[in-house]
Coordinates of C-alpha atoms in Angstrom, one line a residue:
Chain A
M370 CA 116.2 147.5 91.4
L371 CA 117.8 146.3 94.6
K372 CA 120.7 148.7 94.3
H373 CA 118.3 151.4 93.5
K374 CA 116.3 150.7 96.7
L375 CA 119.5 150.6 98.7
L376 CA 120.6 153.9 97.3
L377 CA 117.2 155.3 98.1
S378 CA 117.4 154.2 101.7
M379 CA 120.9 155.6 102.0
L380 CA 119.7 158.9 100.6
F381 CA 116.9 158.8 103.1
A382 CA 119.5 158.2 105.8
A383 CA 121.4 161.2 104.5
L384 CA 118.3 163.4 104.6
L385 CA 117.8 162.4 108.2
G386 CA 121.2 163.9 108.9
L387 CA 122.9 160.5 109.5
G388 CA 124.3 160.1 106.0
G389 CA 127.9 161.1 106.5
C390 CA 128.7 157.7 107.7
A391 CA 126.1 155.8 105.7
T392 CA 127.0 157.2 102.3
D393 CA 130.8 156.9 102.8
T394 CA 130.7 153.3 103.9
A395 CA 128.1 152.4 101.3
T396 CA 130.5 153.4 98.5
K397 CA 133.2 151.4 100.2
G398 CA 130.7 148.5 100.1
D399 CA 132.0 147.2 103.4
G400 CA 131.8 148.5 106.9
E401 CA 134.3 146.9 109.3
G402 CA 133.2 147.5 112.9
D403 CA 135.9 149.7 114.2
G404 CA 133.7 151.9 116.3
T405 CA 134.1 155.0 114.2
T406 CA 130.4 155.5 113.7
T407 CA 129.9 159.1 113.1
G408 CA 126.2 158.4 113.2
A409 CA 126.4 157.5 116.9
G410 CA 124.9 160.1 119.2
K411 CA 122.7 161.6 116.5
F412 CA 119.6 160.4 118.4
S413 CA 118.9 161.9 121.8
P414 CA 119.4 159.4 124.7
E415 CA 115.7 159.1 125.2
R416 CA 115.0 158.6 121.5
M417 CA 117.9 156.0 121.4
K418 CA 116.3 154.2 124.3
Q419 CA 112.9 154.2 122.5
L420 CA 114.4 152.9 119.3
L421 CA 116.5 150.2 120.9
A422 CA 113.5 148.9 122.7
K423 CA 112.2 147.9 119.3
R424 CA 113.7 144.8 117.8
T425 CA 111.5 144.3 114.8
V426 CA 111.1 146.5 111.7
Y427 CA 108.3 146.3 109.2
F428 CA 107.8 146.5 105.4
E429 CA 105.2 147.1 102.8
F430 CA 103.9 144.2 100.7
D431 CA 106.6 142.8 98.4
S432 CA 109.0 145.5 99.5
S433 CA 112.3 145.4 101.3
T434 CA 112.7 149.2 101.7
L435 CA 113.1 150.5 105.2
V436 CA 111.0 153.6 105.6
G437 CA 110.2 156.0 108.5
E438 CA 110.9 154.9 112.0
N439 CA 111.9 151.4 110.8
L440 CA 115.0 152.8 109.3
E441 CA 115.7 154.7 112.5
V442 CA 115.3 151.5 114.6
V443 CA 117.9 149.8 112.4
Q444 CA 120.2 152.8 112.6
A445 CA 119.9 152.9 116.4
H446 CA 120.8 149.2 116.7
G447 CA 123.5 149.7 114.2
Q448 CA 125.1 152.5 116.3
H449 CA 124.7 150.4 119.4
L450 CA 126.2 147.3 117.8
A451 CA 129.1 149.3 116.3
A452 CA 130.0 150.4 119.8
N453 CA 129.8 146.8 121.0
A454 CA 132.1 145.2 118.6
K455 CA 131.9 141.7 120.1
T456 CA 128.2 141.3 119.9
K457 CA 127.0 138.9 117.2
V458 CA 123.7 139.7 115.5
T459 CA 121.2 137.8 113.3
F460 CA 118.7 139.4 111.0
E461 CA 115.7 137.1 110.5
G462 CA 113.6 138.1 107.5
H463 CA 109.9 137.2 107.2
A464 CA 107.0 137.7 104.8
D465 CA 103.2 137.7 105.0
E466 CA 101.3 134.7 103.8
R467 CA 100.3 136.2 100.4
G468 CA 102.1 135.0 97.3
T469 CA 104.2 131.9 97.0
R470 CA 106.4 130.3 99.6
E471 CA 109.7 130.2 97.8
Y472 CA 109.3 133.8 96.5
N473 CA 108.6 134.8 100.1
L474 CA 111.7 133.0 101.3
A475 CA 113.7 135.1 98.9
L476 CA 111.8 138.2 99.9
G477 CA 112.5 137.6 103.6
E478 CA 116.2 137.3 102.7
R479 CA 116.1 140.5 100.8
R480 CA 114.5 142.3 103.7
A481 CA 117.1 140.9 106.1
Q482 CA 119.8 142.0 103.7
S483 CA 118.5 145.5 103.5
V484 CA 118.8 145.7 107.3
E485 CA 122.2 144.2 107.1
R486 CA 123.3 146.8 104.5
V487 CA 122.4 149.7 106.7
M488 CA 124.1 148.1 109.7
R489 CA 127.2 147.4 107.7
A490 CA 127.3 151.0 106.6
L491 CA 127.2 151.9 110.3
G492 CA 130.1 149.6 111.0
V493 CA 128.5 146.3 111.9
G494 CA 130.7 143.9 109.9
S495 CA 129.3 140.9 108.1
D496 CA 131.7 138.7 110.1
R497 CA 129.4 139.0 113.1
A498 CA 126.1 139.6 111.3
K499 CA 124.0 136.6 110.0
V500 CA 121.1 136.9 107.5
V501 CA 118.4 134.2 107.6
S502 CA 115.0 134.0 106.1
F503 CA 111.9 132.1 107.1
G504 CA 109.7 133.5 104.4
E505 CA 106.1 133.2 105.3
E506 CA 106.6 130.2 107.5
K507 CA 106.8 131.9 110.9
P508 CA 104.0 134.5 111.2
V509 CA 103.7 136.3 114.6
A510 CA 100.1 137.2 113.9
N511 CA 97.8 134.4 112.7
G512 CA 95.0 136.4 111.1
H513 CA 94.4 136.5 107.4
D514 CA 94.0 140.3 106.8
E515 CA 96.2 143.4 106.7
S516 CA 96.1 143.8 110.5
A517 CA 98.0 140.5 110.7
W518 CA 100.0 140.7 107.5
R519 CA 101.6 144.1 108.4
L520 CA 103.0 142.5 111.5
N521 CA 104.3 139.5 109.6
R522 CA 106.3 141.4 107.0
R523 CA 109.2 142.0 109.2
V524 CA 112.9 141.6 110.1
E525 CA 113.8 140.6 113.6
I526 CA 117.1 142.0 114.9
M527 CA 118.4 139.3 117.3
Y528 CA 121.3 139.8 119.6
Chain B
M149 CA 96.7 83.5 85.0
F150 CA 93.2 82.4 84.6
I151 CA 90.9 83.9 82.1
I152 CA 87.2 84.1 82.8
S153 CA 86.2 85.0 79.3
S154 CA 88.0 86.3 76.3
K155 CA 87.4 89.9 77.6
W156 CA 88.5 89.1 81.1
Q157 CA 92.1 89.0 82.2
V158 CA 93.8 88.6 85.5
A159 CA 96.1 91.1 86.9
S160 CA 97.5 89.9 90.2
N161 CA 100.5 91.0 92.2
K162 CA 101.3 87.4 92.6
S163 CA 101.4 86.8 88.8
T164 CA 104.1 87.9 86.4
T165 CA 102.2 87.2 83.3
T166 CA 100.1 90.4 82.8
A167 CA 102.6 93.1 83.4
D168 CA 106.3 93.6 83.0
S169 CA 108.2 92.2 85.9
A170 CA 109.9 95.5 86.8
S171 CA 106.7 97.3 87.5
L172 CA 105.4 94.2 89.4
K173 CA 108.5 94.1 91.5
R174 CA 108.0 97.8 92.2
L175 CA 104.4 97.2 93.2
V176 CA 105.2 94.3 95.4
L177 CA 107.9 96.4 97.1
L178 CA 105.4 99.2 97.5
L179 CA 102.8 96.9 99.0
L180 CA 105.3 95.6 101.5
L181 CA 106.3 99.2 102.4
V182 CA 102.8 100.4 102.8
T183 CA 102.1 97.4 105.1
C184 CA 105.2 98.1 107.1
N185 CA 104.4 101.7 107.5
L186 CA 100.9 100.9 108.6
L187 CA 102.3 98.5 111.2
F188 CA 104.7 101.1 112.6
A189 CA 102.4 104.1 112.2
P190 CA 98.8 102.9 112.6
A191 CA 97.7 106.5 112.1
A192 CA 94.5 107.4 110.3
R193 CA 94.3 105.9 106.8
A194 CA 92.1 108.7 105.6
V195 CA 93.8 111.9 106.4
L196 CA 92.0 114.0 103.9
T197 CA 88.4 113.9 102.9
I198 CA 87.1 115.3 99.7
E199 CA 84.3 117.8 99.4
I200 CA 83.2 118.9 95.9
T201 CA 82.8 122.7 96.0
Q202 CA 81.9 123.2 92.3
S203 CA 80.6 120.5 90.0
Y204 CA 79.9 120.5 86.3
D205 CA 77.0 118.7 84.6
G206 CA 78.3 118.8 81.1
G207 CA 80.5 115.7 81.5
M208 CA 79.8 112.2 80.1
P209 CA 77.0 110.6 82.2
I210 CA 78.3 107.4 83.7
A211 CA 76.4 105.0 85.9
I212 CA 78.6 103.2 88.5
V213 CA 76.6 100.4 90.2
P214 CA 77.7 99.7 93.8
F215 CA 79.9 96.6 93.6
K216 CA 78.4 93.4 94.9
W217 CA 80.1 92.3 98.2
D218 CA 80.6 88.6 98.6
G219 CA 82.4 87.8 101.9
P220 CA 81.8 86.8 105.6
A221 CA 81.8 90.3 106.9
K222 CA 78.6 92.4 106.9
Q223 CA 80.3 95.2 105.1
A224 CA 82.8 95.3 102.2
P225 CA 86.3 96.5 103.3
Q226 CA 86.2 99.2 100.7
D227 CA 83.5 100.9 98.6
I228 CA 85.2 100.2 95.3
A229 CA 82.4 101.8 93.2
G230 CA 82.5 104.9 95.5
I231 CA 86.2 105.3 95.0
I232 CA 85.9 105.0 91.3
E233 CA 83.0 107.5 91.2
S234 CA 84.8 110.1 93.2
D235 CA 87.9 109.7 91.1
L236 CA 86.0 110.2 87.8
L237 CA 84.0 113.1 89.1
R238 CA 87.2 114.9 90.2
S239 CA 88.4 115.0 86.6
G240 CA 85.5 117.2 85.5
R241 CA 84.8 115.0 82.5
F242 CA 82.1 112.8 83.9
N243 CA 78.8 113.1 85.6
A244 CA 77.5 110.4 87.9
V245 CA 74.0 109.2 87.0
P246 CA 72.1 109.4 90.4
K247 CA 71.4 106.0 91.9
T248 CA 67.8 106.9 92.3
N249 CA 67.6 106.9 88.5
F250 CA 68.9 103.3 88.3
V251 CA 66.2 100.9 86.9
S252 CA 68.3 97.8 87.8
Q253 CA 71.4 97.1 89.8
P254 CA 73.3 94.4 87.9
H255 CA 76.6 92.9 89.1
E256 CA 77.1 90.3 86.5
H257 CA 77.3 90.5 82.7
K258 CA 74.2 88.4 82.2
D259 CA 72.1 90.8 84.3
V260 CA 72.9 93.9 82.2
V261 CA 69.9 95.3 80.3
F262 CA 71.1 98.2 78.1
K263 CA 67.6 99.6 77.7
D264 CA 67.5 100.3 81.5
W265 CA 70.6 102.4 81.2
R266 CA 69.4 104.3 78.2
I267 CA 66.3 105.2 80.3
S268 CA 68.6 106.3 83.1
K269 CA 70.4 108.5 80.5
A270 CA 73.8 106.8 81.1
E271 CA 76.2 106.6 78.3
A272 CA 78.7 104.4 80.1
L273 CA 78.0 101.7 82.7
V274 CA 80.4 100.2 85.3
I275 CA 79.5 97.0 87.2
G276 CA 81.5 94.7 89.4
T277 CA 82.0 92.5 92.4
L278 CA 84.3 92.3 95.4
R279 CA 84.8 88.8 96.7
Q280 CA 86.8 87.6 99.7
I281 CA 88.6 84.4 98.8
A282 CA 90.8 84.0 101.9
P283 CA 91.4 86.1 105.0
G284 CA 92.7 89.5 103.8
R285 CA 92.6 88.3 100.2
Y286 CA 90.1 89.5 97.6
I287 CA 89.1 89.3 94.0
V288 CA 87.9 92.5 92.3
E289 CA 86.1 92.2 89.0
F290 CA 84.7 95.0 86.9
R291 CA 83.2 95.6 83.5
L292 CA 82.8 98.8 81.6
Y293 CA 80.1 99.1 78.9
D294 CA 79.1 101.5 76.2
V295 CA 75.3 101.8 76.7
F296 CA 74.5 102.9 73.2
K297 CA 76.7 100.4 71.3
E298 CA 75.7 97.8 73.8
T299 CA 79.2 96.5 74.0
Q300 CA 81.7 95.8 76.7
L301 CA 84.7 98.2 76.5
S302 CA 86.8 96.8 79.2
G303 CA 86.8 94.1 81.9
Y304 CA 89.4 92.9 84.3
M305 CA 89.9 90.9 87.4
Y306 CA 92.4 91.5 90.2
I307 CA 93.5 89.3 93.1
V308 CA 94.8 91.5 95.8
E309 CA 95.5 91.9 99.5
E310 CA 93.3 94.2 101.6
D311 CA 95.9 97.0 101.6
S312 CA 95.7 97.2 97.8
L313 CA 92.0 97.5 97.4
R314 CA 92.0 101.3 97.1
R315 CA 94.9 101.1 94.7
V316 CA 93.0 98.7 92.5
A317 CA 90.0 101.0 92.5
H318 CA 92.2 103.9 91.4
Q319 CA 93.6 101.7 88.7
I320 CA 90.1 100.8 87.5
S321 CA 89.4 104.5 87.4
D322 CA 92.4 105.0 85.2
L323 CA 91.3 102.2 82.8
I324 CA 87.8 103.6 82.6
Y325 CA 89.1 107.2 82.1
E326 CA 91.5 106.1 79.4
K327 CA 88.9 104.0 77.6
L328 CA 86.3 106.8 77.5
T329 CA 88.5 109.8 77.0
G330 CA 91.4 108.4 75.0
E331 CA 93.8 110.0 77.5
P332 CA 95.7 108.3 80.4
G333 CA 94.1 108.6 83.8
A334 CA 96.1 109.8 86.8
F335 CA 94.2 108.4 89.7
N336 CA 96.7 105.6 90.7
T337 CA 99.3 108.2 91.6
R338 CA 100.4 109.8 94.8
I339 CA 100.7 113.3 96.3
A340 CA 103.3 114.7 98.6
Y341 CA 102.5 117.6 101.0
V342 CA 103.4 119.2 104.2
V343 CA 101.3 119.2 107.4
K344 CA 101.8 121.7 110.2
E345 CA 100.4 120.5 113.5
G346 CA 100.3 122.0 117.0
A347 CA 101.0 125.5 118.2
G348 CA 103.8 127.4 119.9
K349 CA 106.8 125.3 120.9
A350 CA 104.9 122.1 120.0
I351 CA 104.6 122.9 116.3
K352 CA 105.5 119.9 114.1
Y353 CA 106.0 119.8 110.4
K354 CA 105.4 116.6 108.6
L355 CA 106.2 115.7 105.1
Q356 CA 103.6 113.1 104.0
V357 CA 102.8 111.0 101.0
A358 CA 99.3 109.8 100.2
D359 CA 97.2 108.4 97.4
S360 CA 96.0 111.0 94.9
D361 CA 92.6 111.1 96.8
G362 CA 94.3 111.8 100.1
Y363 CA 94.0 108.3 101.5
D364 CA 96.7 106.0 103.0
A365 CA 99.0 108.8 104.1
I366 CA 102.5 108.0 105.4
T367 CA 104.8 110.5 107.1
I368 CA 108.4 110.4 105.7
L369 CA 109.8 113.3 107.7
T370 CA 108.9 115.1 111.0
S371 CA 110.6 118.3 111.9
P372 CA 110.2 121.1 114.4
E373 CA 111.0 123.6 111.7
P374 CA 109.2 124.3 108.4
I375 CA 109.5 122.0 105.3
L376 CA 108.9 123.4 101.9
S377 CA 108.7 122.6 98.2
P378 CA 108.6 118.8 98.0
A379 CA 109.4 117.8 94.4
W380 CA 109.0 114.2 93.0
S381 CA 111.9 112.6 91.1
P382 CA 110.7 111.7 87.6
D383 CA 110.7 108.0 88.6
G384 CA 108.5 108.7 91.6
T385 CA 110.9 107.1 94.1
R386 CA 112.4 110.2 95.7
L387 CA 111.4 113.6 97.0
A388 CA 113.7 116.7 96.9
Y389 CA 112.6 119.3 99.5
V390 CA 113.7 122.4 101.5
S391 CA 114.1 121.9 105.2
L392 CA 114.6 124.7 107.7
E393 CA 115.5 122.2 110.4
H394 CA 118.9 123.8 111.0
R395 CA 117.2 127.2 111.1
R396 CA 118.5 127.9 107.7
S397 CA 117.4 126.5 104.3
T398 CA 118.9 123.2 103.2
I399 CA 117.9 121.0 100.3
Y400 CA 117.6 117.2 100.8
I401 CA 116.8 114.3 98.5
Q402 CA 115.0 111.5 100.4
S403 CA 113.9 108.1 99.3
V404 CA 110.2 107.7 99.8
A405 CA 110.5 103.9 100.4
T406 CA 113.5 103.8 102.7
G407 CA 113.5 107.2 104.3
D408 CA 117.3 107.5 103.5
R409 CA 118.2 111.0 102.6
V410 CA 121.2 113.0 101.3
K411 CA 121.9 116.7 101.7
V412 CA 122.4 118.2 98.3
A413 CA 122.6 122.0 98.9
E414 CA 123.7 123.9 102.0
H415 CA 125.3 127.0 100.7
K416 CA 125.6 130.4 102.4
G417 CA 122.2 132.2 102.0
L418 CA 119.1 130.7 100.5
N419 CA 118.9 127.1 99.3
G420 CA 115.4 126.7 97.8
A421 CA 112.9 125.6 95.1
P422 CA 114.4 122.3 93.9
A423 CA 113.0 121.0 90.6
W424 CA 114.0 117.8 88.9
S425 CA 115.0 117.7 85.3
P426 CA 112.8 115.3 83.3
D427 CA 115.6 112.7 83.0
G428 CA 116.3 112.9 86.7
S429 CA 119.9 113.7 86.3
R430 CA 119.8 117.3 87.5
L431 CA 118.1 119.6 90.0
A432 CA 117.3 123.2 89.2
L433 CA 117.4 125.2 92.4
T434 CA 117.6 128.7 93.9
L435 CA 120.8 129.8 95.7
S436 CA 121.8 133.2 97.0
R437 CA 125.4 132.3 97.7
D438 CA 126.5 135.0 95.3
G439 CA 124.5 137.7 97.1
N440 CA 120.9 137.4 95.8
P441 CA 118.7 134.5 94.6
E442 CA 119.7 133.1 91.2
I443 CA 118.7 129.9 89.4
Y444 CA 121.4 127.2 89.3
V445 CA 121.5 123.7 87.9
L446 CA 123.0 121.0 90.1
R447 CA 124.2 117.9 88.3
L448 CA 123.5 115.0 90.7
A449 CA 126.2 112.7 89.4
D450 CA 129.1 114.9 90.3
N451 CA 127.5 117.7 92.4
S452 CA 128.7 120.3 89.9
L453 CA 126.8 123.6 89.8
E454 CA 126.0 125.8 86.9
R455 CA 124.6 129.2 87.4
L456 CA 121.8 130.1 84.9
T457 CA 120.6 133.6 85.8
N458 CA 122.5 136.7 86.7
H459 CA 120.3 139.6 87.8
P460 CA 120.1 141.6 91.1
A461 CA 116.4 140.9 91.4
I462 CA 114.9 137.7 92.9
D463 CA 115.0 134.8 90.6
T464 CA 113.4 131.6 92.0
E465 CA 110.9 128.8 91.6
P466 CA 112.5 127.1 88.5
A467 CA 110.5 124.4 86.6
W468 CA 111.6 122.3 83.6
S469 CA 109.7 122.0 80.4
P470 CA 108.8 118.4 79.7
D471 CA 111.5 118.1 77.0
G472 CA 114.1 119.3 79.5
R473 CA 115.2 122.1 77.2
Q474 CA 113.8 125.1 79.0
I475 CA 113.3 126.3 82.5
V476 CA 110.6 128.8 83.6
F477 CA 111.1 130.7 86.8
T478 CA 109.7 133.6 88.9
S479 CA 111.6 136.9 88.8
D480 CA 110.7 140.4 90.0
R481 CA 113.3 142.0 87.7
A482 CA 110.5 144.2 86.2
G483 CA 109.3 145.3 89.6
R484 CA 106.6 142.7 90.4
P485 CA 107.0 138.9 90.3
N486 CA 106.4 137.5 86.8
I487 CA 107.2 134.3 84.9
Y488 CA 110.3 134.2 82.7
R489 CA 111.9 131.5 80.6
I490 CA 115.5 130.6 79.9
N491 CA 117.1 127.7 78.0
A492 CA 118.3 125.0 80.4
D493 CA 121.9 125.7 79.3
G494 CA 121.6 129.4 79.8
G495 CA 121.3 132.3 77.5
K496 CA 118.6 135.0 76.9
V497 CA 115.8 135.4 79.4
E498 CA 112.3 135.8 77.9
R499 CA 109.3 137.1 79.8
I500 CA 106.2 134.8 79.7
T501 CA 103.5 136.6 81.8
V502 CA 102.7 140.1 80.9
D503 CA 99.4 140.9 82.8
G504 CA 98.6 140.7 86.4
E505 CA 99.9 142.0 89.7
Y506 CA 101.8 138.9 90.7
N507 CA 102.6 135.8 88.7
A508 CA 104.7 133.1 90.4
R509 CA 105.5 129.4 90.8
A510 CA 104.8 128.2 87.3
S511 CA 105.0 124.5 86.4
Y512 CA 104.5 122.8 83.0
S513 CA 101.7 120.4 82.1
A514 CA 103.1 117.1 80.8
D515 CA 102.3 118.0 77.2
G516 CA 104.2 121.3 77.5
T517 CA 101.2 123.4 76.3
M518 CA 100.2 125.0 79.7
L519 CA 101.7 126.4 82.8
A520 CA 100.0 126.2 86.1
L521 CA 100.8 129.2 88.3
V522 CA 99.7 131.6 91.0
S523 CA 98.3 134.8 89.7
A524 CA 97.0 137.7 91.8
K525 CA 94.1 140.0 90.8
G526 CA 92.8 142.7 93.1
G527 CA 95.1 141.5 95.9
R528 CA 93.7 137.9 95.7
F529 CA 95.9 135.1 94.8
H530 CA 94.4 132.5 92.5
T531 CA 95.4 129.3 90.8
A532 CA 95.7 130.0 87.1
V533 CA 96.7 128.4 83.9
M534 CA 98.7 130.1 81.1
H535 CA 98.1 128.6 77.6
L536 CA 101.5 129.1 76.1
K537 CA 100.1 129.2 72.6
G538 CA 98.5 132.7 72.4
S539 CA 99.7 133.6 75.9
V540 CA 96.2 133.4 77.4
L541 CA 96.1 133.6 81.2
Q542 CA 93.0 132.0 82.8
L543 CA 92.2 132.2 86.5
L544 CA 90.7 129.0 87.7
T545 CA 89.7 129.6 91.3
D546 CA 87.8 132.1 93.5
T547 CA 89.9 131.4 96.6
S548 CA 92.3 134.2 97.6
L549 CA 95.4 132.6 99.1
D550 CA 96.3 129.9 96.6
E551 CA 99.8 128.5 96.5
S552 CA 101.9 125.7 95.0
P553 CA 99.8 124.6 92.0
S554 CA 100.9 121.2 90.6
F555 CA 99.5 119.4 87.5
A556 CA 98.3 115.8 87.6
P557 CA 100.7 113.8 85.3
N558 CA 97.9 113.7 82.7
G559 CA 97.5 117.5 82.9
R560 CA 93.7 117.4 83.6
I561 CA 93.7 118.3 87.3
I562 CA 95.7 120.9 89.2
L563 CA 96.3 120.4 92.9
Y564 CA 97.0 123.4 95.0
A565 CA 97.1 124.7 98.5
T566 CA 94.7 127.3 99.8
S567 CA 93.1 128.7 102.9
V568 CA 89.6 128.0 104.0
Q569 CA 88.3 129.7 107.2
G570 CA 91.9 130.4 108.2
R571 CA 93.1 126.8 107.8
G572 CA 95.5 125.5 105.2
V573 CA 93.8 122.9 102.9
L574 CA 94.6 121.2 99.7
A575 CA 92.2 121.8 96.8
S576 CA 92.0 120.6 93.2
V577 CA 90.6 122.2 90.1
S578 CA 90.1 120.6 86.7
S579 CA 92.5 122.4 84.3
D580 CA 89.4 123.8 82.5
G581 CA 88.2 125.3 85.8
R582 CA 84.9 123.4 85.8
V583 CA 85.3 121.2 88.8
R584 CA 86.7 122.2 92.2
Q585 CA 87.2 120.1 95.3
I586 CA 88.7 120.6 98.7
L587 CA 90.6 117.9 100.5
K588 CA 89.7 118.5 104.1
S589 CA 92.0 117.4 106.8
Q590 CA 91.1 116.2 110.3
D591 CA 93.6 118.5 111.9
G592 CA 96.5 120.7 111.0
D593 CA 97.4 123.0 108.2
I594 CA 98.2 121.3 104.9
R595 CA 100.3 123.0 102.3
E596 CA 102.9 122.5 99.5
P597 CA 101.2 119.7 97.5
A598 CA 103.2 118.0 94.7
W599 CA 101.6 115.4 92.4
S600 CA 103.7 112.3 91.7
P601 CA 104.5 111.2 88.1
F602 CA 102.9 108.1 86.7
N603 CA 104.8 105.4 88.5
R604 CA 102.8 102.6 89.9
Q605 CA 100.6 101.4 87.1
L606 CA 100.1 97.7 87.0
Q607 CA 99.0 97.6 83.4
P608 CA 96.9 94.5 82.4
K609 CA 96.8 94.1 78.7
E610 CA 93.6 93.5 76.9

């Protein structure tokens, strides 16, 4: 299931024209940050700036799949970090309040890992990337409906 | 020991004649500890107040006469009859006869007129007195009657300090419950839970332990980061829990009495969902050190770890069967979270829940016939029970954000966390769904309740 989702997101990346790097490194299963990110430069400078301004990506309920602009945000940061090999990064996964706390702790980790995998494929090595999960414990929006929940199902890219 | 009549016996924490000395020592120790904690933390004794949100009138009608107060103060230090009544009602198996229907208000055996209680439609009657014998020292007496047979079913006397009055009331509730239902009561037990207080940078998380009705809370851990999943050791002396105080998940075991704690799991990745084996020798837990969350068993004697599951999906929230032979857990290996079962020594995984959008955090009733769990329907998360025989899933609540259901040790009440008007509260539901209550807090969000095992019964023998 997880692998399936990962492959899907990689395929999605390929469809976006960024796959050359992503699929290659994904099959290697390891992406040491040597700066050879063929994905870099695929976004226009304005678009890159827009994407890098976003540090949080969002997910559907009980999902850890990066879709739409969320994947682009991760890729933009991946490219940026690949070019800045000394920068350490933490992916902090979160869930909304629905469901159980321990399952959500696991779900937050899985979300953070799906960001980490895309980053690794772009050359951000796991030696400088840290995955943590706070599950549903640290909401950014305190409401109890979808308008709050969608903001809380997130991974924060911190560097 | 002094005996008032052949039916009356003394149970005193100063006496060693009515209970085995081990449990007495434990009680005395606990009394001292409670006293110390109150000295150092003179915080509110009643942190939670109970509000019945759904009652049931098919239970046994019981009349509980307010106890006679005999002491220098105008008011009794505790409303013993009130504590007993709210305990018994919480079980869903009793109905209180309204005091307006009382024809008489006896406190002594000689004043009981059974005909009065048949008129009041009571099947059982409880009377008693609370007498102060020295500063801070009291005698509690009670008698339980069968109104139709016109016989006394039970009657005891306790000599206690003021701090133990509530505990004695809960113990009387247990005796009445057992006498009338044939099953042990679970009122003289404790609950552990987590309180979140404050906002922004001032947020504090407190791991607290209180009596089963929410009174006499003590804080055993305060942290600026979340605390999750407290789990009682089978002997009721320790709590295992997950702390995020290092901004990553770590599992600790902490003594409730001394506050001493040891770190038992701090592996790379997730360290979550500790669950004690029934013999207390092992902890089942969730670790993602091999890449994704799997169920492990940690042997506490030598810290050896055995991996039980092996699947790329999320496997978490293990809970032991009462015989220690099986472990249920939550897994989304079929797409959505569901409950699965595996032998405690590994092997084939069997799916337990079939229906529903989301089934998680299961735990066994003490007799092993039921699981309490969270089950979602139409996007609403309810406390549910699964009757293992026949695989029948029954939703028990109409709240929508239920979490962490936990059986009382006698299996009759399920304690869970939910949200009321945006605030985290504890709630309880009888395991037949008939009676629901909310334990309201004065402030803060309350979550992650866990019901202690039977551990502090001072058992007077009849």
